[in-house]
PDB file of C-alpha atoms in Angstrom:
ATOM      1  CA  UNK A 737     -42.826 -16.523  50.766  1.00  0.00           C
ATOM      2  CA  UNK A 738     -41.029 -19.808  51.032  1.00  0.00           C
ATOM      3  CA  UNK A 739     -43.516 -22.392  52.130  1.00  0.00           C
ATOM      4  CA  UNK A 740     -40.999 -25.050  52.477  1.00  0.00           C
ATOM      5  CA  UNK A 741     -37.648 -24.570  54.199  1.00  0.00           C
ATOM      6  CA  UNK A 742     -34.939 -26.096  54.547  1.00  0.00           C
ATOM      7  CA  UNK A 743     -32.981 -24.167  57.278  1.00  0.00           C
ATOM      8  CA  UNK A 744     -29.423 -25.694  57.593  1.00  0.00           C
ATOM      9  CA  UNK A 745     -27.620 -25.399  53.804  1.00  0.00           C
ATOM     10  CA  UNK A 746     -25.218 -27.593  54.603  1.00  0.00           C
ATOM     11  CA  UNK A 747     -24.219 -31.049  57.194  1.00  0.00           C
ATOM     12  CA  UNK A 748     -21.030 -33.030  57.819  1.00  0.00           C
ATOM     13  CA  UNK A 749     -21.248 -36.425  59.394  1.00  0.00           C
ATOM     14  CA  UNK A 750     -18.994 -39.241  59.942  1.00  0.00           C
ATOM     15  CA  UNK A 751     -19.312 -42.308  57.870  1.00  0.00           C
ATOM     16  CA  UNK A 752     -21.467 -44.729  59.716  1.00  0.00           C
ATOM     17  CA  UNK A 753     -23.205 -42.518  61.708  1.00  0.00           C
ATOM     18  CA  UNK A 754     -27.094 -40.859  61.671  1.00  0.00           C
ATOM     19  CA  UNK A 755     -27.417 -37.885  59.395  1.00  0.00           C
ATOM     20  CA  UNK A 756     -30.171 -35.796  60.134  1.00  0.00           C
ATOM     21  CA  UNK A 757     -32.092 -33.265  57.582  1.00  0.00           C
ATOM     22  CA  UNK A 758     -34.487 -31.151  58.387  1.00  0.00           C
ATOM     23  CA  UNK A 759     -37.433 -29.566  56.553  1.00  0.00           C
ATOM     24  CA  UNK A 760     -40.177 -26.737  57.837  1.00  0.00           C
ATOM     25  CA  UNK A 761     -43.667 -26.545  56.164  1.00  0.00           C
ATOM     26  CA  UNK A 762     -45.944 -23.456  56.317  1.00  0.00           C
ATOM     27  CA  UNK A 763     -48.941 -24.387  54.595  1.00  0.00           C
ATOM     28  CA  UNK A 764     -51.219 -27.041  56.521  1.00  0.00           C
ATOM     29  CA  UNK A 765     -52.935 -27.758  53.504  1.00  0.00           C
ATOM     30  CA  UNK A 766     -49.770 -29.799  52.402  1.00  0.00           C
ATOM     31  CA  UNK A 767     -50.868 -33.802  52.648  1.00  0.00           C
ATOM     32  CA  UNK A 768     -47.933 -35.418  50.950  1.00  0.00           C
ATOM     33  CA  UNK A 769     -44.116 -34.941  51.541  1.00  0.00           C
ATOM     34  CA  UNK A 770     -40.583 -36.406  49.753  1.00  0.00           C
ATOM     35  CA  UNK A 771     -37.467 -36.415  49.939  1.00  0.00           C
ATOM     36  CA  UNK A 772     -35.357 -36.155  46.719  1.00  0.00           C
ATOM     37  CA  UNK A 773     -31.442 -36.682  46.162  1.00  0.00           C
ATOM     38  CA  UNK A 774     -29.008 -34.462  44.025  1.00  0.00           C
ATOM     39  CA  UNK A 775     -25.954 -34.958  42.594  1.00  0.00           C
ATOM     40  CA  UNK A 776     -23.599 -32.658  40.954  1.00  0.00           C
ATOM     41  CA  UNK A 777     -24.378 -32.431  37.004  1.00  0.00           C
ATOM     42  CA  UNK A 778     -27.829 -34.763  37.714  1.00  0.00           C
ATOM     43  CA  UNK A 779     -31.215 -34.224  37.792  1.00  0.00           C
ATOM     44  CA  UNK A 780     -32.947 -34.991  41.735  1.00  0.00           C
ATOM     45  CA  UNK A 781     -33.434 -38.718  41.917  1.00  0.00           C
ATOM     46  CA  UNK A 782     -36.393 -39.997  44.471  1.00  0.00           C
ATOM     47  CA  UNK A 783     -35.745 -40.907  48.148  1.00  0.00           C
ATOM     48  CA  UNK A 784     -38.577 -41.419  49.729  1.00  0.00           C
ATOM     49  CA  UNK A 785     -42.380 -40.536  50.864  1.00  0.00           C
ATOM     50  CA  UNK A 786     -44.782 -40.092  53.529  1.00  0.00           C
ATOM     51  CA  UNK A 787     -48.533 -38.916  53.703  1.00  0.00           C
ATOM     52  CA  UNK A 788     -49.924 -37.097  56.191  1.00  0.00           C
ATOM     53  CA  UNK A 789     -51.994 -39.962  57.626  1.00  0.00           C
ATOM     54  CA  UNK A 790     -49.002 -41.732  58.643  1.00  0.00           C
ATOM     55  CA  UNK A 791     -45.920 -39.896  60.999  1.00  0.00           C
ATOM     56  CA  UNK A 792     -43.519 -42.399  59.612  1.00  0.00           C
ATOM     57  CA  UNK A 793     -42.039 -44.197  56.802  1.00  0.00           C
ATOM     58  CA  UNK A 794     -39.370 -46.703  56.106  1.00  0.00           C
ATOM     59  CA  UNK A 795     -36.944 -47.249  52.943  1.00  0.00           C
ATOM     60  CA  UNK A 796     -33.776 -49.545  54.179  1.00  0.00           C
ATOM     61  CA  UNK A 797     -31.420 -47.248  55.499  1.00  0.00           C
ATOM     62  CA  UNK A 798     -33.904 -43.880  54.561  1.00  0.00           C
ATOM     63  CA  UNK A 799     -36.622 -43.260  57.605  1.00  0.00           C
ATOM     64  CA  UNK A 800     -38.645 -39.956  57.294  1.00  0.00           C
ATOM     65  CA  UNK A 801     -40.636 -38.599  60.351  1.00  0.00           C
ATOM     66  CA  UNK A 802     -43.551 -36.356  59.863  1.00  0.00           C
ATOM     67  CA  UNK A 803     -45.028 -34.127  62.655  1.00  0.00           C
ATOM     68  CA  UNK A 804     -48.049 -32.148  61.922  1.00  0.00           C
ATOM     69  CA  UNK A 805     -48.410 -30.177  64.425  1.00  0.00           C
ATOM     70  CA  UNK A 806     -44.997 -28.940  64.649  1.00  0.00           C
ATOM     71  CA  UNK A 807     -45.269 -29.078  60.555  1.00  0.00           C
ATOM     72  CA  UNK A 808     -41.703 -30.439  60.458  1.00  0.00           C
ATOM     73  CA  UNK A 809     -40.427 -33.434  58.608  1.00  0.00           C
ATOM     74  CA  UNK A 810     -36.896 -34.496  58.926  1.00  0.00           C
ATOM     75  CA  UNK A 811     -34.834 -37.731  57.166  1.00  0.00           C
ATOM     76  CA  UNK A 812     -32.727 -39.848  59.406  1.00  0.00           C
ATOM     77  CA  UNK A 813     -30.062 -41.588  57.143  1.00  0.00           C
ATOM     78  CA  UNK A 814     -28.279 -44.538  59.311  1.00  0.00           C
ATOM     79  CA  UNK A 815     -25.684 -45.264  58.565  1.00  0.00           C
ATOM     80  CA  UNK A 816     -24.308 -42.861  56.611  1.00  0.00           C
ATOM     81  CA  UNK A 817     -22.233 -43.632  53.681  1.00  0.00           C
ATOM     82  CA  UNK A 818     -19.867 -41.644  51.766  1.00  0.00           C
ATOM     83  CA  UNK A 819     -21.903 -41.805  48.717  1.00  0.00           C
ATOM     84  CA  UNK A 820     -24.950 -40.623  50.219  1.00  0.00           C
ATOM     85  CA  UNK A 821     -22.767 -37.257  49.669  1.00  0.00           C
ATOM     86  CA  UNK A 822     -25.345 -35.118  47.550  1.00  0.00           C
ATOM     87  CA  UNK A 823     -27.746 -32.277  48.030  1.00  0.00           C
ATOM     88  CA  UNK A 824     -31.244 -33.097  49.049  1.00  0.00           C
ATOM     89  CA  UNK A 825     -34.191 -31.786  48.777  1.00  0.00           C
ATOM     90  CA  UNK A 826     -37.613 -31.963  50.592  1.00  0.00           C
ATOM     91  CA  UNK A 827     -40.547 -31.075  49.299  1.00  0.00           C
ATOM     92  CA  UNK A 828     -44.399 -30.823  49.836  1.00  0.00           C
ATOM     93  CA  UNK A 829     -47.851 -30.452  47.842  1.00  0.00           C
ATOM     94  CA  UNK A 830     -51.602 -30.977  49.055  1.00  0.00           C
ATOM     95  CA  UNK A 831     -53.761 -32.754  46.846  1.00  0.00           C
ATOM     96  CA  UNK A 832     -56.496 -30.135  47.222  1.00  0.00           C
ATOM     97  CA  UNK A 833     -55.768 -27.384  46.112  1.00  0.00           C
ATOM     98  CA  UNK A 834     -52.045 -26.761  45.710  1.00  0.00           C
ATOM     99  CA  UNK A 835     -51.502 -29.230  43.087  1.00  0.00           C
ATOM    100  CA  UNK A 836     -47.828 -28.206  42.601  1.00  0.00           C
ATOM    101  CA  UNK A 837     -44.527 -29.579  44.560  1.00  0.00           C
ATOM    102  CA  UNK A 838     -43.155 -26.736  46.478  1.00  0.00           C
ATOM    103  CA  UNK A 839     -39.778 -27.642  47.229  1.00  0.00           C
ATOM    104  CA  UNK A 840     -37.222 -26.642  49.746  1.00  0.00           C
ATOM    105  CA  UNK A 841     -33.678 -24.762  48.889  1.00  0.00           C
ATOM    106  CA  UNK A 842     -31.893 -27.885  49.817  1.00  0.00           C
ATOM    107  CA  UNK A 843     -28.988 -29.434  52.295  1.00  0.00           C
ATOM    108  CA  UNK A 844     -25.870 -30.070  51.306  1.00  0.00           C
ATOM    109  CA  UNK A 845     -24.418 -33.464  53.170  1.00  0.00           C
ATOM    110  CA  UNK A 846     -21.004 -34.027  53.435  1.00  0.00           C
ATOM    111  CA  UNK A 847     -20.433 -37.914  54.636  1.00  0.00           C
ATOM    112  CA  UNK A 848     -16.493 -38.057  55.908  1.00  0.00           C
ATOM    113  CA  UNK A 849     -14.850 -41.524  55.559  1.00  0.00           C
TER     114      UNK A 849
ATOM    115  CA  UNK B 824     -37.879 -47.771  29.866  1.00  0.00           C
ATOM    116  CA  UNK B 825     -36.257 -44.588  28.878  1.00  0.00           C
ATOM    117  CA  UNK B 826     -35.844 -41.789  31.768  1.00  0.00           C
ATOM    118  CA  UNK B 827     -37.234 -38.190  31.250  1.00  0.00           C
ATOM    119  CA  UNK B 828     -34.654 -36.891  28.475  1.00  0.00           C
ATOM    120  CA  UNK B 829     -33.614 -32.932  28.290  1.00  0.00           C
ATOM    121  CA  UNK B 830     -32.016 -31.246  25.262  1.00  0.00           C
ATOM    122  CA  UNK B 831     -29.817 -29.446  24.451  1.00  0.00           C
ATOM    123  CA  UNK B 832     -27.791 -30.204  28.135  1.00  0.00           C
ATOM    124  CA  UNK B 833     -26.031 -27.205  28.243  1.00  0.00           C
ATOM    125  CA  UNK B 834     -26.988 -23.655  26.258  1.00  0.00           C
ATOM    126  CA  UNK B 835     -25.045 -20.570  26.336  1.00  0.00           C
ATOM    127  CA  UNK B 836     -27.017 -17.468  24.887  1.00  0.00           C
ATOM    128  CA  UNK B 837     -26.704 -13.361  25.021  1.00  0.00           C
ATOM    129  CA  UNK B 838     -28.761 -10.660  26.350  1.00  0.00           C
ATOM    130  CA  UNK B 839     -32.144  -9.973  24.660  1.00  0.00           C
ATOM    131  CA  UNK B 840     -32.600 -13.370  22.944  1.00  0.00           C
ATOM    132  CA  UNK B 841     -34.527 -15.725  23.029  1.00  0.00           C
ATOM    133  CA  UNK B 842     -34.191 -19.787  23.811  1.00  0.00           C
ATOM    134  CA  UNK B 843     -36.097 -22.941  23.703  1.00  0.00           C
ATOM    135  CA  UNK B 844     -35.809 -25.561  25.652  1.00  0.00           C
ATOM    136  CA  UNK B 845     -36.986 -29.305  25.335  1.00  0.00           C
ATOM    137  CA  UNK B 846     -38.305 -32.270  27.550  1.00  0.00           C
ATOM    138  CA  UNK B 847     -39.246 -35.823  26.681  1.00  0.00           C
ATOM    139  CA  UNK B 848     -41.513 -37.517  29.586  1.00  0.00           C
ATOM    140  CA  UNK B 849     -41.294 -40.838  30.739  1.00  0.00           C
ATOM    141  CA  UNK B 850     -43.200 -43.003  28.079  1.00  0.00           C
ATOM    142  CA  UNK B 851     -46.744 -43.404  29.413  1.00  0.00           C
ATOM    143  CA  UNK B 852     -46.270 -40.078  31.380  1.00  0.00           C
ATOM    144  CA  UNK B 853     -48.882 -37.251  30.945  1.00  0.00           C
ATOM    145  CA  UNK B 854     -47.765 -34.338  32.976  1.00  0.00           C
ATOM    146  CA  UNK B 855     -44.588 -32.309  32.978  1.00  0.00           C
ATOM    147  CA  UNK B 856     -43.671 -29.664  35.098  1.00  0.00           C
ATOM    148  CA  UNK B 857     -40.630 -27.269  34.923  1.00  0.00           C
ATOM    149  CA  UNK B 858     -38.653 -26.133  37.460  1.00  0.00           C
ATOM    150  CA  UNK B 859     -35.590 -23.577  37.927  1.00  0.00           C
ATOM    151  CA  UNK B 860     -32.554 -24.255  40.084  1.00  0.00           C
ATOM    152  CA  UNK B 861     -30.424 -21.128  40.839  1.00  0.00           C
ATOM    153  CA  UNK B 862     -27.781 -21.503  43.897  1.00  0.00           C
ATOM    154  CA  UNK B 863     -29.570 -20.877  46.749  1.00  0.00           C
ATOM    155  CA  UNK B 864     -32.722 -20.907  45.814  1.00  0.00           C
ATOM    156  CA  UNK B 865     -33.977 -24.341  45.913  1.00  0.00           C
ATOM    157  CA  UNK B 866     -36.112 -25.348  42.459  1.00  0.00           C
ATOM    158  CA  UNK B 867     -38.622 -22.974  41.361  1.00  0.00           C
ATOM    159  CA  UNK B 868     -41.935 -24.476  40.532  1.00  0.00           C
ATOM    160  CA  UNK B 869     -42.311 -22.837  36.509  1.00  0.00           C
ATOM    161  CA  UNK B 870     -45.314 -24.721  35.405  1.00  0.00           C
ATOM    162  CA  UNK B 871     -47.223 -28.132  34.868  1.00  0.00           C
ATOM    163  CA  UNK B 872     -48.693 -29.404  31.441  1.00  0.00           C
ATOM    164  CA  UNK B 873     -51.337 -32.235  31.570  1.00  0.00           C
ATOM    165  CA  UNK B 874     -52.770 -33.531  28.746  1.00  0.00           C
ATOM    166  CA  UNK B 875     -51.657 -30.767  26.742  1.00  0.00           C
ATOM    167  CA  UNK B 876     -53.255 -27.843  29.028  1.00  0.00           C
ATOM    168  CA  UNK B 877     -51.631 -25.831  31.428  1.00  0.00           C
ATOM    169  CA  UNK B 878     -52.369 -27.147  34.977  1.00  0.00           C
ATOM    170  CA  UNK B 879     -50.714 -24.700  37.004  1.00  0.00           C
ATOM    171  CA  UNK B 880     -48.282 -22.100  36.703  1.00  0.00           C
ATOM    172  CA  UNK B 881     -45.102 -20.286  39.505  1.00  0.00           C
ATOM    173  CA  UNK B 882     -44.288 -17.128  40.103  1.00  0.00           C
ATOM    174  CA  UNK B 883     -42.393 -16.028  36.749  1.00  0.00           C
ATOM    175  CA  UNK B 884     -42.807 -13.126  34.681  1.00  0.00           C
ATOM    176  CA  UNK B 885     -44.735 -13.987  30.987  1.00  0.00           C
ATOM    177  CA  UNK B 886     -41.171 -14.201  29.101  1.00  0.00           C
ATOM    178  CA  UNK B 887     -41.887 -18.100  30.321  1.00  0.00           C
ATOM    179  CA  UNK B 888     -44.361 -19.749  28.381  1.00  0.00           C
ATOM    180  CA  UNK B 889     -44.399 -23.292  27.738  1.00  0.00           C
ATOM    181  CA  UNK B 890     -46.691 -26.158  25.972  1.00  0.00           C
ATOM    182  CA  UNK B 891     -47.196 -29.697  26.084  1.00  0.00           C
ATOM    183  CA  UNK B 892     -47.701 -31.641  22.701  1.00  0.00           C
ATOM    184  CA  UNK B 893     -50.341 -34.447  22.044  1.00  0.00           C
ATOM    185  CA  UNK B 894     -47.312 -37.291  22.762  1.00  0.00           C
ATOM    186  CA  UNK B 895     -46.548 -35.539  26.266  1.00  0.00           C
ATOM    187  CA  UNK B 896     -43.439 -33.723  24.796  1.00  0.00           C
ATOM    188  CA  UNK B 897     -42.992 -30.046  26.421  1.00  0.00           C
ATOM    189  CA  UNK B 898     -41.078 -27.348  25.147  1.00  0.00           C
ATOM    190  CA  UNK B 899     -40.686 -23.909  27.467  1.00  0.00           C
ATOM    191  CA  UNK B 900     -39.546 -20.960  25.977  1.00  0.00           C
ATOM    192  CA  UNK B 901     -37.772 -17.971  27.665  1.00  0.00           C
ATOM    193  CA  UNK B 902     -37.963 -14.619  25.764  1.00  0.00           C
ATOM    194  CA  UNK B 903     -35.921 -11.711  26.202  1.00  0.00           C
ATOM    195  CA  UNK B 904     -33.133 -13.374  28.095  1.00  0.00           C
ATOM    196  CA  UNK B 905     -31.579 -11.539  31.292  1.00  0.00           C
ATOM    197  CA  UNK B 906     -28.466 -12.334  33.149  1.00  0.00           C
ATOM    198  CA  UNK B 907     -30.675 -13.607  36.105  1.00  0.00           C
ATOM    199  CA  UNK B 908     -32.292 -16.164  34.013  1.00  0.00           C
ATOM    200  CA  UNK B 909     -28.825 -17.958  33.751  1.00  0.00           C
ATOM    201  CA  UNK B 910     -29.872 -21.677  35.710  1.00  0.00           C
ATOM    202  CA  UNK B 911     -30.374 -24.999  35.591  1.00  0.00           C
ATOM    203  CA  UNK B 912     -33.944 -26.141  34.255  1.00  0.00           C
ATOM    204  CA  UNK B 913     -35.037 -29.110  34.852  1.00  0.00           C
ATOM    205  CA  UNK B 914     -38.169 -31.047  33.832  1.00  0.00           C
ATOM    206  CA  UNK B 915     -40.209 -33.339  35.876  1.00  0.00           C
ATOM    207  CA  UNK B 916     -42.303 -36.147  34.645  1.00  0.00           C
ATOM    208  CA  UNK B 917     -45.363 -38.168  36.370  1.00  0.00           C
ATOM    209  CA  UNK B 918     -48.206 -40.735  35.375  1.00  0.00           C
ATOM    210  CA  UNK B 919     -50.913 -38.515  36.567  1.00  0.00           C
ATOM    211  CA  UNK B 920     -51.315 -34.891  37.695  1.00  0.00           C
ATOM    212  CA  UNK B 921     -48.655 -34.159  40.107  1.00  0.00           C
ATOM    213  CA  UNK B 922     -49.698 -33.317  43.316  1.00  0.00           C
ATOM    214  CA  UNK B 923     -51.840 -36.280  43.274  1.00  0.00           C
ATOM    215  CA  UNK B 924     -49.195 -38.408  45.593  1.00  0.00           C
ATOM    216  CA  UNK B 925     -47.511 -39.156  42.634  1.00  0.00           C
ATOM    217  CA  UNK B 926     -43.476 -38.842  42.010  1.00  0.00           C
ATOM    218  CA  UNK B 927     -41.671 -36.793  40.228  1.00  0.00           C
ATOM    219  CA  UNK B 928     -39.346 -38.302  37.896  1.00  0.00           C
ATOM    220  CA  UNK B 929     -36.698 -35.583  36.966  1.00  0.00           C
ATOM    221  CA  UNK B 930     -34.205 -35.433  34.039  1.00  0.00           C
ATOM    222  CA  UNK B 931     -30.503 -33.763  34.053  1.00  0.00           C
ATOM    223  CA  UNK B 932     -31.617 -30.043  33.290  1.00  0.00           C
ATOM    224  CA  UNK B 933     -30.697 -28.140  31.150  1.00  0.00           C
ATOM    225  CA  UNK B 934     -27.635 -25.223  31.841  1.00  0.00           C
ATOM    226  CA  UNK B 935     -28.470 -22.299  30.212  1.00  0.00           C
ATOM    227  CA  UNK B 936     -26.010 -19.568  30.662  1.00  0.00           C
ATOM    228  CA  UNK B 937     -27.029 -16.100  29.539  1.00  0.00           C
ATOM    229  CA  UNK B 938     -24.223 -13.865  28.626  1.00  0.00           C
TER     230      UNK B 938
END
C-alpha cells in the first residue's frame, strides 16, 4: 500500500520556466511534508518543508503548496535551472503515531537549456 | 561539521551470504533510520534507532536486523543475501526522533550488488 505517491516518474521543462511536481498522500494522519533532491551517485539532499497548519511555504526559488483536503502537495520550482536536473522525492510522516517518513517513488526532472 | 558518512560505498557479494553495512550520524545526532532505494520503488523505510533502541521498523523480512551503538553509530545487517536485495541503502540521520518535524540528513548509500 503506497501511502505516498508520486504519480508522474518523470518531467521535462524548459530552462526558465515553472516546473511542477506532484505528490498524493493517503493517510490523514500525516502532519508534516518535504521535499528532498537526488542526484545520481548522492544521497537525497533537503529542499524544503511545510506543516499541516500552514498551505504554503517559501524557500527562494522552491514554493510547496499543501492541500488537505485534496491531500495533495505539489513543488513549484520558478525558474527552472538546468541544475535543478535531479530526482526528487516527497515525503510525509505524522507526529502521532506514524513516526516514520514514508516517502514517495520519486520524479525525475529533466530542465532543457 | 562532518555529514552522515556510509561505508563501504559500494559492496558486491554472492547468493546466501551475508553483509554488513555501516553508518556514522551527524555528530550530536541520535536517531538513524535506514532506507532501501531499488528503481522504481521510491526508498523503503527499513528501520529507526534512537538512543540505541529500535524505534520503528518497515516492511522487511527478519534477514534485516540492525543496531545503534552508545555514540549513535548503526550498523544493519542483511543475512542470507538474494538477488532482490541488490540496492542502494542509505542512512538517514536527525537530532531527535524522526517524525518529530525534524529533517532527515542522508548520506551517499551504500551499493550493494548481490551476485
Amino acid at each position: 500500500d503506497q501511502q505516498v505517491k508520486q504519480n508522474s516518474p518523470s518531467l521535462s521543462v524548459q530552462e526558465g520556466r515553472i516546473s511542477i511536481l506532484n505528490c498524493d498522500y493517503t493517510n490523514s494522519m500525516f502532519d508534516y511534508f518535504l521535499w528532498y533532491k537526488k542526484y545520481p551517485a548522492e544521497g537525497p539532499t533537503f529542499l524544503i518543508s511545510i506543516s499541516s497548519i500552514k498551505d504554503k511555504n517559501e524557500d527562494g526559488r522552491f514554493t510547496v503548496f499543501l492541500n488537505k483536503s485534496a491531500k495533495h502537495l505539489s513543488l513549484h520550482i520558478v525558474p527552472s535551472q538546468p541544475g535543478d536536473s535531479a530526482v526528487y522525492f516527497c515525503a510525509a510522516s505524522g507526529t502521532s503515531g506514524t513516526y516514520k517518513y514514508i516517502f514517495g517513488t520519486g520524479t525525475r526532472l529533466k530542465v532543457l537549456a | 561539521k562532518a555529514g552522515v558518512t556510509q561505508t563501504p560505498r559500494y559492496l558486491i557479494k554472492t547468493r546466501g551470504q551475508q553483509v554488513t553495512l555501516s553508518c556514522s550520524p551527524i555528530s550530536g545526532h541520535r536517531s538513524v533510520s535506514w532506507y532501501q532505494q531499488t528503481p522504481g520503488q521510491g526508498l523503503q523505510f527499513l528501520f529507526e534507532y534512537f538512543s540505541e533502541t529500535q524505534r520503528n521498523k518497515g516492511n522487511f523480512p527478519g534477514r534485516f536486523s540492525g543496531r545503534q551503538f552508545s555514540n549513535s553509530r548503526s550498523e544493519m545487517n542483511v543475512s542470507t543475501l538474494e538477488l532482490g536485495d541488490s540496492a542502494l541503502y542509505l542512512c538517514a540521520s536527525s537530532l531527535a526522533a524522526s517524525g518529530s518535524g525534524e529533517k532527515l540528513f542522508f548520506g551517499s548509500g551504500t551499493q550493494l550488488s548481490v551476485l
